[in-house]
Amino acid sequence: MTGPTRSRQRPAASEPPLIRGLLIGIALVFLTLFLFVPLIAVFYEALRKGLGVYLAAITDPYALSAIRLTLLSTACAVPLNMLFGVAAAWAITKFEFRGKSLLITLIDLPFAVSPVIAGLIYVLLFGAHGWLGPTLIQQDIKIIFAVPGIVLATVFVTVPFIARELIPLMQAQGTEEEEAALVLGASGWTTFWRITLPNIKWGLLYGVVLCTARAMGEFGAVSVVSGHIRGLTNTLPLHIEILYNEYQYAAAFACASLLTLLALAILGIKTFIERYTFSQRRPPTGGDTL
Amino acid sequence: MSIDIRGLYKRFGHFTALDHIDLHIPAGQLVALLGPSGCGKTTLLRIIAGLETADQGSILFDGEETSSRHVRDRRVGFVFQHYALFQHMTVFENIAFGLRVRPRARRPSETQIRAKVHELLALIQLEWLAERYPSQLSGGQRQRIALARALAVEPQVLLLDEPFGALDTKVRKELRRWLRRLHDEIHVTSVFVTHDQEEALEVSDQIVVMNHGRIEQIGTPEAVYDTPATPFVYQFLGNINLFHGRAHSGWVRLGDLRVQAPEYQDAQHAPAMAYVRPHDIDLLREPEDNDSTLAATVTRISILGSLVRLELKQTSDGEIAEVEMTRERFAADPLQTGDLVFVKPRHLHVFLEGTESAASVPMHWHGDGGGI
């Protein structure tokens, strides 16, 4: 009796079909308009004048140099932030010390500060008229309007990504496994490599992926410190802007499609990591039976 | 190896976790640290292990000061409440960990490690799980693996922090019997923390009852249960009925009940508390003369397996009392809700209120019919 009637009833916790359909519809329309259509538009515009123009645009020497610089600043920013992120998360979650909340706040600073202001800070510090500018000019070190400035700005903007990813993860894991390792006679170094790192590796990878995406796409801060010198201090996003301003739409969109492809690849990696960590997630510790 | 704890003191901010603890744990014994949460028992265990440092006091292993020794050099085995198994390692690698991380000079060969791990897996009877990961095991299996991992380094002292706390009742009972048998086999000095009095009574050689960072009583399970040193110990170990009254010139009066208490010969109308365990009470249909019974009404009868629990309301002051008896005994003279009965304690302890020193001298009274 109850079987068939129950199967026709909707579960107590769900909404009526009309409302459900409406909510899903709104979400789909929104996503299509604001995400999917622009995505298609990028590739459509990039290829509108044919494959030849597309290939020419991305093999242009200035474009190639912009790609190189983008990859270089990413390759500098990501390992640096990996090192800093792991160290900071380790310190914050496994130890008690003075100034801990200050450190947490500082990690969040790049999120709070507009990237343009971050770039300006470096100009004020290292620029020709900045605090350290004259000293640097004497030593013949160029930071602003040069590659080091771009790397610095990228590092600054991407600082929070890895640390922010690891802190909640390591907090949730607690220190018991590390304590167990210590009691069993492991040194701090061994404990880090053999217990802590394997436990955070997926979170770390996830942080690295996000950090990479941000590092490659960074515009504001880099724009301020770069000086837009073609072939020298132009990153891919800056190159796209220049092309666009010069009405070279096809070329601009071609380079934009490159960035988009990189972003999509990163998104793919991120999804894979999420799925993997989900399947690997440990079952709850309490309440299980023999 | 024996453990000596001398004047141990530990504070966390404004909270005193351990208030000058002195304790001797003889070699080869299985000792329970028993107390409510926040009494300092886990802190004490962690200080013995070296995972926490004391503010004052010292810990001696076999007479040798250990405070300056790093946790990894103390040779203790530690079992955590939530197992703390290494999630990314197989059961085999978990147990082998302590051997693999030894400095090269002292590290056993791969064959020796293999033999040792299999020996331990045989000891915990889980050889078939060697290649599994912790997440594939049940709670009881995980805790046994955690124990094997702790034993792999041949610890001088085994410390267990609420080892069965995260398990369900049935598994917990099985596992604690198993721990007792295991201890009888390997005889390593062991200290385990628990808030479960039944667990402490069943498993340990000695029980250390703690409260508010102090030790209330140390003794065998029998001693702490039968002759509690303080009202706290009485309340914490097992169920109790509390009667309020007054002690005067060697007698204690609790409502209609009057009992002899020679220890309180000098007391003059001092407020007193009497503790009676629910199973130490006889229920009579008729009052006995000479003030040895209390009148009460049966308000509730519950059958708990082999036991029957009766809730009584005292006629004089309306206080609730609890009585437990066997099913057989209950069947011999079945009472019903609303029946008038007369409560006759077989066994009770009297403590004077508010005086810690007097409370530590419990009166022991055996009712013998009309003796009073």
XYZ file of C-alpha atoms in Angstrom:
662
model
C 0.000 0.000 0.000
C 2.518 2.573 1.140
C 5.094 1.707 -1.539
C 3.396 3.061 -4.659
C 1.781 6.051 -2.924
C 5.076 7.063 -1.382
C 6.863 6.840 -4.710
C 4.431 9.325 -6.257
C 4.811 11.769 -3.365
C 7.734 14.109 -3.590
C 10.290 13.947 -0.771
C 9.329 16.189 2.120
C 12.435 18.339 1.802
C 12.190 19.258 -1.893
C 10.422 22.171 -3.601
C 7.434 21.899 -5.966
C 8.467 21.173 -9.603
C 7.518 24.630 -10.794
C 9.796 26.421 -8.341
C 12.562 23.932 -8.939
C 12.333 24.447 -12.676
C 12.304 28.200 -12.262
C 15.393 28.221 -10.049
C 17.321 25.923 -12.365
C 16.202 27.995 -15.346
C 17.401 31.261 -13.832
C 20.762 29.751 -12.990
C 21.161 28.324 -16.498
C 20.178 31.533 -18.260
C 22.542 33.519 -16.092
C 25.451 31.149 -16.688
C 24.791 31.043 -20.436
C 24.604 34.805 -20.789
C 27.507 35.742 -18.576
C 29.911 32.838 -18.967
C 29.187 30.572 -21.857
C 28.384 33.186 -24.530
C 31.541 35.249 -23.827
C 33.582 32.066 -23.895
C 32.233 31.140 -27.322
C 32.606 34.760 -28.451
C 36.326 34.715 -27.653
C 36.953 31.735 -29.914
C 34.522 32.968 -32.564
C 36.199 36.372 -32.771
C 39.665 34.785 -32.694
C 38.934 32.539 -35.661
C 36.648 34.892 -37.596
C 39.327 36.001 -40.003
C 40.579 32.500 -40.574
C 43.130 30.164 -39.121
C 45.973 31.940 -40.886
C 45.386 35.221 -39.083
C 44.955 33.338 -35.824
C 48.274 31.516 -36.166
C 50.024 34.673 -37.295
C 48.746 36.517 -34.239
C 49.991 33.962 -31.767
C 53.327 33.401 -33.474
C 54.027 37.122 -33.724
C 57.406 37.790 -31.996
C 55.805 40.238 -29.551
C 53.114 37.701 -28.707
C 55.706 34.984 -28.171
C 57.744 37.258 -25.918
C 54.589 38.092 -23.960
C 53.866 34.376 -23.551
C 57.444 33.775 -22.396
C 57.247 36.578 -19.837
C 53.890 35.368 -18.532
C 55.259 31.854 -18.126
C 58.431 33.186 -16.498
C 56.621 35.300 -13.906
C 54.270 32.387 -13.188
C 57.214 30.021 -12.847
C 58.762 32.408 -10.303
C 55.602 33.269 -8.391
C 54.215 29.765 -7.957
C 57.252 28.032 -6.365
C 57.911 31.053 -4.135
C 54.320 31.092 -2.930
C 54.375 27.336 -2.525
C 57.320 27.623 -0.175
C 55.836 30.550 1.690
C 52.321 29.083 1.745
C 53.411 25.748 3.217
C 55.681 27.427 5.761
C 52.995 29.902 6.835
C 50.242 27.296 7.024
C 52.518 24.946 8.944
C 53.441 27.672 11.427
C 49.875 28.907 11.851
C 48.225 25.528 12.298
C 50.810 23.528 14.241
C 52.258 26.110 16.614
C 51.152 28.795 19.022
C 53.084 32.037 18.847
C 52.751 35.771 19.296
C 51.641 37.713 16.248
C 49.828 34.745 14.736
C 46.676 36.727 13.994
C 48.810 39.481 12.470
C 50.356 36.926 10.129
C 46.927 35.633 9.116
C 45.786 39.187 8.398
C 48.908 39.919 6.367
C 48.353 36.834 4.236
C 44.915 38.179 3.343
C 46.218 41.638 2.506
C 46.677 41.014 -1.247
C 43.026 39.920 -1.409
C 41.905 43.115 0.272
C 44.139 45.571 -1.579
C 43.291 46.472 -5.163
C 45.972 45.081 -7.541
C 46.529 48.528 -8.990
C 47.444 49.815 -5.553
C 49.738 46.829 -5.063
C 51.514 47.831 -8.261
C 51.712 51.457 -7.163
C 53.297 50.435 -3.870
C 56.157 48.877 -5.816
C 56.474 51.956 -8.010
C 56.649 54.118 -4.874
C 59.232 51.790 -3.343
C 61.458 50.943 -6.296
C 60.574 53.552 -8.934
C 63.093 56.187 -10.073
C 61.559 58.694 -7.652
C 60.651 56.105 -5.024
C 62.278 55.462 -1.655
C 64.815 52.951 -2.845
C 64.893 54.132 -6.465
C 68.081 56.259 -6.359
C 70.052 53.544 -4.543
C 68.914 50.961 -7.071
C 69.809 53.198 -10.007
C 73.297 53.632 -8.538
C 73.674 49.867 -8.341
C 72.251 49.616 -11.875
C 69.389 47.423 -10.753
C 66.148 47.924 -12.612
C 62.960 46.725 -10.972
C 60.191 48.975 -12.164
C 59.447 48.823 -15.889
C 61.488 45.626 -15.973
C 61.023 41.899 -15.468
C 61.797 41.842 -11.676
C 58.964 44.287 -11.017
C 56.537 42.105 -12.930
C 57.611 39.034 -10.974
C 57.339 40.925 -7.669
C 53.858 42.207 -8.475
C 52.717 38.736 -9.507
C 54.128 37.180 -6.327
C 52.412 39.800 -4.195
C 49.016 39.336 -5.785
C 49.126 35.532 -5.541
C 50.443 35.218 -1.964
C 47.138 34.171 -0.321
C 46.191 31.346 -2.667
C 48.278 28.469 -1.359
C 48.379 29.506 2.312
C 44.614 30.109 2.341
C 44.025 26.702 0.792
C 46.247 24.894 3.274
C 45.328 26.591 6.560
C 41.773 25.193 6.903
C 42.911 21.807 5.627
C 45.749 21.549 8.128
C 43.541 22.901 10.898
C 40.996 20.172 10.208
C 43.684 17.505 10.188
C 45.004 18.598 13.545
C 48.378 17.563 14.905
C 47.676 14.028 16.045
C 49.390 12.255 13.164
C 52.463 14.425 13.603
C 52.453 13.719 17.333
C 52.136 10.021 16.653
C 55.158 10.221 14.343
C 57.196 12.128 16.938
C 56.376 9.635 19.678
C 57.450 6.851 17.329
C 60.847 8.518 17.111
C 60.656 10.492 13.861
C 62.519 13.787 13.578
C 60.672 16.990 12.678
C 62.052 16.865 9.144
C 61.032 13.237 8.625
C 57.604 14.000 10.067
C 57.129 16.839 7.595
C 58.151 14.830 4.526
C 56.508 11.554 5.430
C 53.373 12.603 7.327
C 52.441 16.254 6.805
C 53.258 16.641 3.121
C 51.451 13.474 1.929
C 48.418 14.569 3.913
C 48.250 18.010 2.326
C 49.457 17.164 -1.170
C 46.067 17.445 -2.882
C 45.224 20.676 -1.104
C 48.643 21.992 -2.016
C 48.181 21.033 -5.652
C 44.785 22.702 -5.674
C 46.332 25.860 -4.246
C 49.088 25.708 -6.860
C 46.509 25.424 -9.636
C 44.576 28.448 -8.392
C 47.805 30.368 -7.880
C 48.951 29.542 -11.413
C 45.662 30.683 -12.903
C 45.845 33.966 -11.065
C 49.511 34.514 -11.834
C 48.952 34.080 -15.553
C 45.871 36.259 -15.663
C 47.119 39.087 -13.453
C 46.586 42.467 -15.114
C 46.230 45.381 -12.697
C 49.370 45.223 -10.600
C 51.531 44.101 -13.501
C 50.134 46.854 -15.707
C 51.328 49.512 -13.263
C 54.894 48.225 -12.909
C 55.428 46.951 -16.444
C 55.681 50.092 -18.554
C 54.226 48.187 -21.518
C 57.457 47.863 -23.456
C 56.673 45.565 -26.357
C 58.845 42.499 -26.525
C 60.350 43.279 -23.126
C 57.868 43.893 -20.322
C 54.585 42.876 -21.834
C 52.793 39.916 -20.357
C 50.045 38.145 -22.251
C 47.135 40.083 -20.671
C 48.945 43.375 -21.330
C 49.670 42.339 -24.891
C 45.993 41.609 -25.439
C 45.069 45.048 -24.172
C 47.526 46.750 -26.498
C 46.274 44.795 -29.504
C 42.715 45.628 -28.605
C 43.461 49.311 -28.250
C 45.083 49.202 -31.691
C 41.851 47.805 -33.156
C 43.526 44.478 -33.993
C 40.508 42.575 -32.736
C 41.309 39.268 -34.383
C 44.836 39.228 -32.946
C 43.625 40.374 -29.516
C 41.046 37.633 -29.412
C 43.526 35.079 -30.678
C 45.823 35.818 -27.729
C 42.820 35.960 -25.441
C 41.819 32.510 -26.637
C 45.277 31.264 -25.613
C 44.760 32.569 -22.088
C 41.262 31.108 -22.100
C 42.589 27.718 -23.134
C 45.129 27.854 -20.331
C 42.347 28.746 -17.918
C 40.191 25.881 -19.180
C 43.081 23.450 -18.815
C 43.617 24.631 -15.248
C 39.913 24.305 -14.576
C 40.099 20.736 -15.868
C 43.017 19.936 -13.540
C 41.150 21.545 -10.663
C 38.047 19.450 -11.314
C 40.157 16.316 -11.485
C 41.829 17.182 -8.168
C 38.498 17.932 -6.544
C 37.081 14.617 -7.676
C 40.166 12.775 -6.536
C 40.296 14.400 -3.112
C 36.614 13.753 -2.683
C 37.031 10.037 -3.293
C 40.075 10.042 -1.041
C 38.411 11.924 1.741
C 38.743 10.120 5.022
C 35.613 8.777 6.657
C 34.579 10.396 9.946
C 36.631 9.132 12.839
C 33.898 8.731 15.428
C 30.981 6.385 15.660
C 32.093 3.657 13.315
C 31.591 0.056 14.142
C 33.673 -3.077 14.119
C 59.670 0.217 34.189
C 58.231 2.329 36.958
C 57.099 5.916 36.603
C 57.455 8.504 39.366
C 55.643 11.785 39.106
C 56.690 14.474 41.564
C 54.970 17.791 42.202
C 53.682 18.131 38.667
C 52.024 21.480 37.990
C 50.567 22.768 34.735
C 48.495 25.793 33.812
C 46.824 26.790 30.574
C 46.221 30.528 30.862
C 44.115 30.898 33.989
C 43.110 27.257 34.097
C 45.066 24.989 36.407
C 45.152 21.646 34.638
C 47.401 19.853 37.127
C 47.772 20.977 40.705
C 50.892 19.401 42.204
C 50.443 15.767 41.277
C 52.484 13.091 43.038
C 52.070 9.586 41.723
C 54.010 6.350 41.647
C 53.203 3.820 38.955
C 54.866 0.462 39.656
C 56.522 -1.443 36.827
C 54.373 -3.804 34.791
C 51.038 -2.506 36.012
C 48.033 -1.360 34.044
C 46.881 1.881 35.651
C 43.748 3.860 34.826
C 43.574 7.642 35.156
C 39.888 8.155 35.794
C 38.004 11.399 36.064
C 35.462 13.711 34.443
C 36.434 15.732 31.385
C 38.656 18.651 32.241
C 40.120 16.981 35.337
C 43.626 16.973 33.884
C 44.002 13.276 33.148
C 44.857 13.694 29.471
C 47.253 16.525 30.248
C 49.019 14.277 32.750
C 49.293 11.515 30.152
C 50.636 13.892 27.524
C 53.217 15.254 29.940
C 54.379 11.712 30.726
C 54.714 11.139 26.981
C 56.572 14.391 26.455
C 53.958 15.854 24.107
C 53.355 18.595 26.672
C 55.731 20.169 29.164
C 54.924 20.763 32.805
C 55.391 24.171 34.428
C 56.847 22.563 37.533
C 57.689 19.121 38.800
C 59.469 16.137 37.382
C 58.820 12.753 35.842
C 61.179 9.863 36.487
C 61.317 6.658 34.475
C 62.949 3.994 36.669
C 64.297 6.743 38.893
C 65.803 8.636 35.984
C 64.757 12.204 35.216
C 63.075 12.445 31.796
C 61.874 16.046 31.595
C 64.838 17.071 29.460
C 64.503 14.091 27.149
C 62.798 14.787 23.824
C 59.584 12.947 23.107
C 61.225 10.829 20.407
C 63.891 9.626 22.833
C 61.543 8.659 25.654
C 60.599 5.303 24.191
C 56.940 5.589 25.005
C 54.115 4.117 23.022
C 51.142 6.438 22.665
C 47.669 5.434 21.525
C 45.343 8.290 20.580
C 41.597 8.417 21.067
C 41.038 8.966 17.356
C 43.750 6.472 16.418
C 45.906 8.998 14.503
C 46.841 6.347 11.975
C 48.776 7.599 8.967
C 46.000 7.800 6.401
C 48.182 7.513 3.329
C 50.048 4.418 4.496
C 48.955 0.807 4.547
C 48.469 -0.968 7.840
C 51.849 -2.632 7.317
C 53.622 0.688 6.750
C 51.855 2.250 9.722
C 53.213 -0.411 12.038
C 56.645 -0.358 10.394
C 56.935 3.455 10.647
C 58.603 3.558 14.061
C 61.271 1.115 12.867
C 61.853 2.783 9.501
C 62.504 6.246 10.942
C 65.274 5.067 13.246
C 68.742 6.442 12.577
C 70.535 4.219 10.076
C 72.833 2.699 12.693
C 69.939 1.375 14.759
C 67.540 0.650 11.935
C 66.612 -3.016 11.531
C 66.990 -4.643 8.133
C 63.995 -4.960 5.817
C 63.644 -8.661 6.729
C 63.698 -7.862 10.440
C 61.087 -5.123 9.971
C 58.904 -7.507 7.989
C 59.177 -10.172 10.678
C 58.456 -7.702 13.469
C 55.375 -6.263 11.757
C 53.968 -9.709 11.058
C 54.605 -10.745 14.629
C 52.629 -7.716 15.830
C 49.853 -8.305 13.332
C 49.589 -11.832 14.675
C 49.464 -10.474 18.213
C 46.503 -8.237 17.366
C 45.006 -10.984 15.186
C 44.677 -8.817 12.093
C 47.282 -10.347 9.770
C 44.858 -10.317 6.860
C 44.625 -6.522 6.926
C 48.314 -5.781 6.260
C 47.809 -4.218 2.828
C 44.664 -2.235 3.643
C 44.492 1.491 4.278
C 43.158 2.875 7.580
C 40.052 4.307 5.905
C 39.038 0.771 4.924
C 39.011 -0.446 8.527
C 36.439 -0.328 11.290
C 37.049 1.690 14.438
C 37.936 -1.346 16.513
C 40.406 -2.585 13.919
C 41.987 0.850 13.637
C 42.540 1.061 17.353
C 44.194 -2.351 17.403
C 46.474 -1.262 14.541
C 47.296 1.909 16.487
C 48.252 -0.251 19.447
C 50.442 -2.500 17.304
C 52.141 0.576 15.854
C 52.868 1.851 19.361
C 54.241 -1.540 20.404
C 56.506 -1.849 17.348
C 59.157 0.401 18.874
C 59.204 -1.775 22.015
C 58.215 1.045 24.330
C 59.152 1.052 27.980
C 55.826 2.636 28.793
C 52.526 2.361 26.966
C 50.198 5.362 27.222
C 46.623 5.223 25.990
C 44.441 8.331 25.746
C 40.765 7.305 25.946
C 41.604 4.389 23.680
C 38.042 3.138 23.386
C 36.278 6.494 23.623
C 35.364 6.687 19.926
C 33.975 3.147 19.715
C 30.469 1.911 20.293
C 29.564 0.062 23.473
C 29.836 -3.498 22.245
C 33.193 -3.056 20.506
C 34.465 -1.103 23.480
C 33.731 -4.001 25.825
C 35.388 -6.540 23.547
C 38.412 -4.382 23.042
C 39.015 -3.612 26.688
C 38.948 -7.295 27.591
C 41.353 -7.879 24.784
C 43.620 -5.090 26.096
C 43.615 -6.697 29.533
C 44.607 -10.091 28.088
C 47.267 -8.422 25.963
C 48.694 -6.664 28.979
C 48.822 -9.943 30.866
C 50.925 -11.280 27.988
C 53.385 -8.439 27.466
C 53.499 -6.764 30.896
C 54.618 -3.351 29.719
C 53.882 -0.589 32.231
C 50.701 0.972 30.897
C 48.688 4.048 31.772
C 45.325 4.659 30.195
C 43.015 7.606 30.475
C 39.280 7.111 30.699
C 36.174 8.844 31.927
C 34.268 5.574 31.939
C 34.272 4.120 35.448
C 33.147 0.705 34.247
C 36.139 0.547 31.925
C 38.532 1.547 34.693
C 37.053 -0.964 37.133
C 37.164 -3.816 34.656
C 40.581 -3.375 33.095
C 43.035 -1.827 35.520
C 45.265 -3.012 38.353
C 45.178 0.408 39.973
C 42.809 3.314 39.521
C 43.888 6.913 39.980
C 40.764 9.009 40.435
C 41.305 12.635 39.452
C 39.246 15.786 39.818
C 40.108 19.455 39.215
C 43.747 18.686 38.555
C 44.220 16.749 41.790
C 44.314 13.106 42.707
C 41.324 12.131 44.833
C 42.251 8.527 45.462
C 44.646 5.836 44.315
C 43.789 2.200 44.810
C 42.716 -1.106 43.377
C 39.342 -1.131 41.607
C 37.887 -2.901 44.638
C 39.286 -0.373 47.086
C 38.110 2.716 45.237
C 34.665 1.250 44.710
C 34.134 -0.154 48.202
C 35.937 2.408 50.321
C 35.922 5.710 48.462
C 38.125 8.293 50.122
C 36.020 11.314 49.221
C 32.418 12.099 48.311
C 33.629 12.829 44.778
C 35.019 9.322 44.334
C 31.800 7.886 45.711
C 29.719 9.838 43.241
C 31.977 9.258 40.291
C 32.258 5.497 40.635
C 28.821 4.026 40.249
C 25.379 5.295 41.090
C 24.609 6.630 44.524
C 21.815 7.801 46.764
C 22.566 10.838 48.841
C 20.942 11.452 52.222
C 21.438 14.679 54.125
C 21.471 14.737 57.898
C 23.447 15.691 60.995
C 26.238 14.026 62.907
C 26.212 14.385 66.671
C 28.294 12.622 69.351
C 29.018 9.499 67.359
C 25.578 9.194 65.787
C 24.254 10.335 62.446
C 20.605 11.107 61.948
C 19.168 11.040 58.413
C 15.447 11.730 58.628
C 13.951 8.818 60.520
C 17.131 6.838 60.155
C 19.747 6.814 62.880
C 23.143 5.157 62.444
C 26.186 4.850 64.604
C 29.335 6.702 63.483
C 32.064 6.346 66.093
C 34.493 8.324 63.873
C 32.383 11.409 64.425
C 32.366 11.142 68.215
C 33.367 14.798 68.561
C 30.935 16.159 66.014
C 28.282 18.462 67.404
C 25.243 18.819 65.117
C 27.545 18.856 62.110
C 25.867 18.702 58.680
C 26.579 15.274 57.222
C 25.994 13.408 53.967
C 25.432 9.689 53.694
C 26.044 7.812 50.445
C 24.348 4.519 49.671
C 24.710 2.515 46.461
C 21.394 1.479 44.886
C 22.278 -2.201 45.243
C 23.108 -1.803 48.943
C 19.524 -1.214 49.973
C 16.955 -3.710 51.283
C 13.289 -2.945 50.948
C 11.022 -4.145 53.762
C 7.228 -4.279 53.889
C 7.139 -3.459 57.618
C 9.165 -0.842 59.522
C 11.850 -2.050 61.877
C 11.977 -0.487 65.281
C 14.906 1.499 66.631
C 15.166 3.966 63.715
C 16.889 1.709 61.193
C 14.509 2.240 58.282
C 13.098 5.086 56.192
C 9.556 5.102 54.873
C 9.091 5.645 51.129
C 6.665 5.096 48.247
C 7.505 3.250 45.043
C 7.053 5.727 42.174
C 8.534 3.852 39.232
C 9.704 0.353 38.367
C 11.968 -0.299 35.390
C 13.303 -3.653 34.266
C 16.872 -3.423 32.970
C 17.824 -6.866 31.780
C 18.871 -8.864 34.789
C 18.218 -5.975 37.168
C 15.140 -4.185 38.394
C 15.457 -0.507 39.244
C 12.935 1.092 41.580
C 12.504 4.778 42.106
C 11.298 5.697 45.579
C 9.999 8.900 47.086
C 10.852 9.328 50.741
C 7.820 10.035 52.876
C 9.598 12.461 55.196
C 11.133 14.923 52.727
C 10.006 13.844 49.237
C 13.596 13.144 48.119
C 14.027 10.516 45.397
C 16.011 7.358 46.100
C 17.044 4.636 43.679
C 17.178 0.943 44.490
C 18.474 -1.898 42.354
C 17.809 -5.586 42.893
C 18.037 -8.764 40.903
C 15.059 -9.990 38.916
C 14.852 -13.073 41.137
C 14.723 -11.089 44.278
C 12.100 -8.793 42.826
C 10.012 -11.778 41.692
C 10.069 -13.252 45.215
C 8.024 -10.304 46.480
C 6.886 -8.167 43.532
C 6.286 -4.558 44.486
C 3.981 -2.257 42.620
C 3.972 1.453 41.937
C 2.390 3.220 44.910
C 3.398 0.567 47.482
C 4.680 1.790 50.829
C 8.090 0.335 51.623
C 10.756 0.731 54.282
C 14.290 1.464 53.112
C 17.070 -0.244 54.994
C 20.607 0.547 53.823
C 22.959 -2.403 54.120
C 26.060 -0.383 53.578
C 26.573 3.346 53.812
C 29.309 5.965 54.012
C 29.014 9.166 55.985
C 31.007 12.284 55.175
C 30.817 15.551 57.065
C 29.855 18.406 54.784
C 32.436 20.931 53.741
C 35.355 19.448 55.668
C 37.723 17.789 53.273
C 39.792 16.191 56.065
C 36.856 14.581 57.808
C 35.542 13.374 54.501
C 38.700 11.401 53.919
C 37.898 9.231 56.947
C 34.866 7.346 55.820
C 32.680 5.554 58.269
C 31.993 2.005 57.356
C 28.778 0.643 58.622
C 27.250 -2.774 58.175
C 23.652 -2.963 59.175
C 22.912 -6.139 61.086
C 19.223 -6.015 61.805
C 18.401 -4.523 65.144
C 21.991 -3.754 66.133
C 21.516 -0.032 66.374
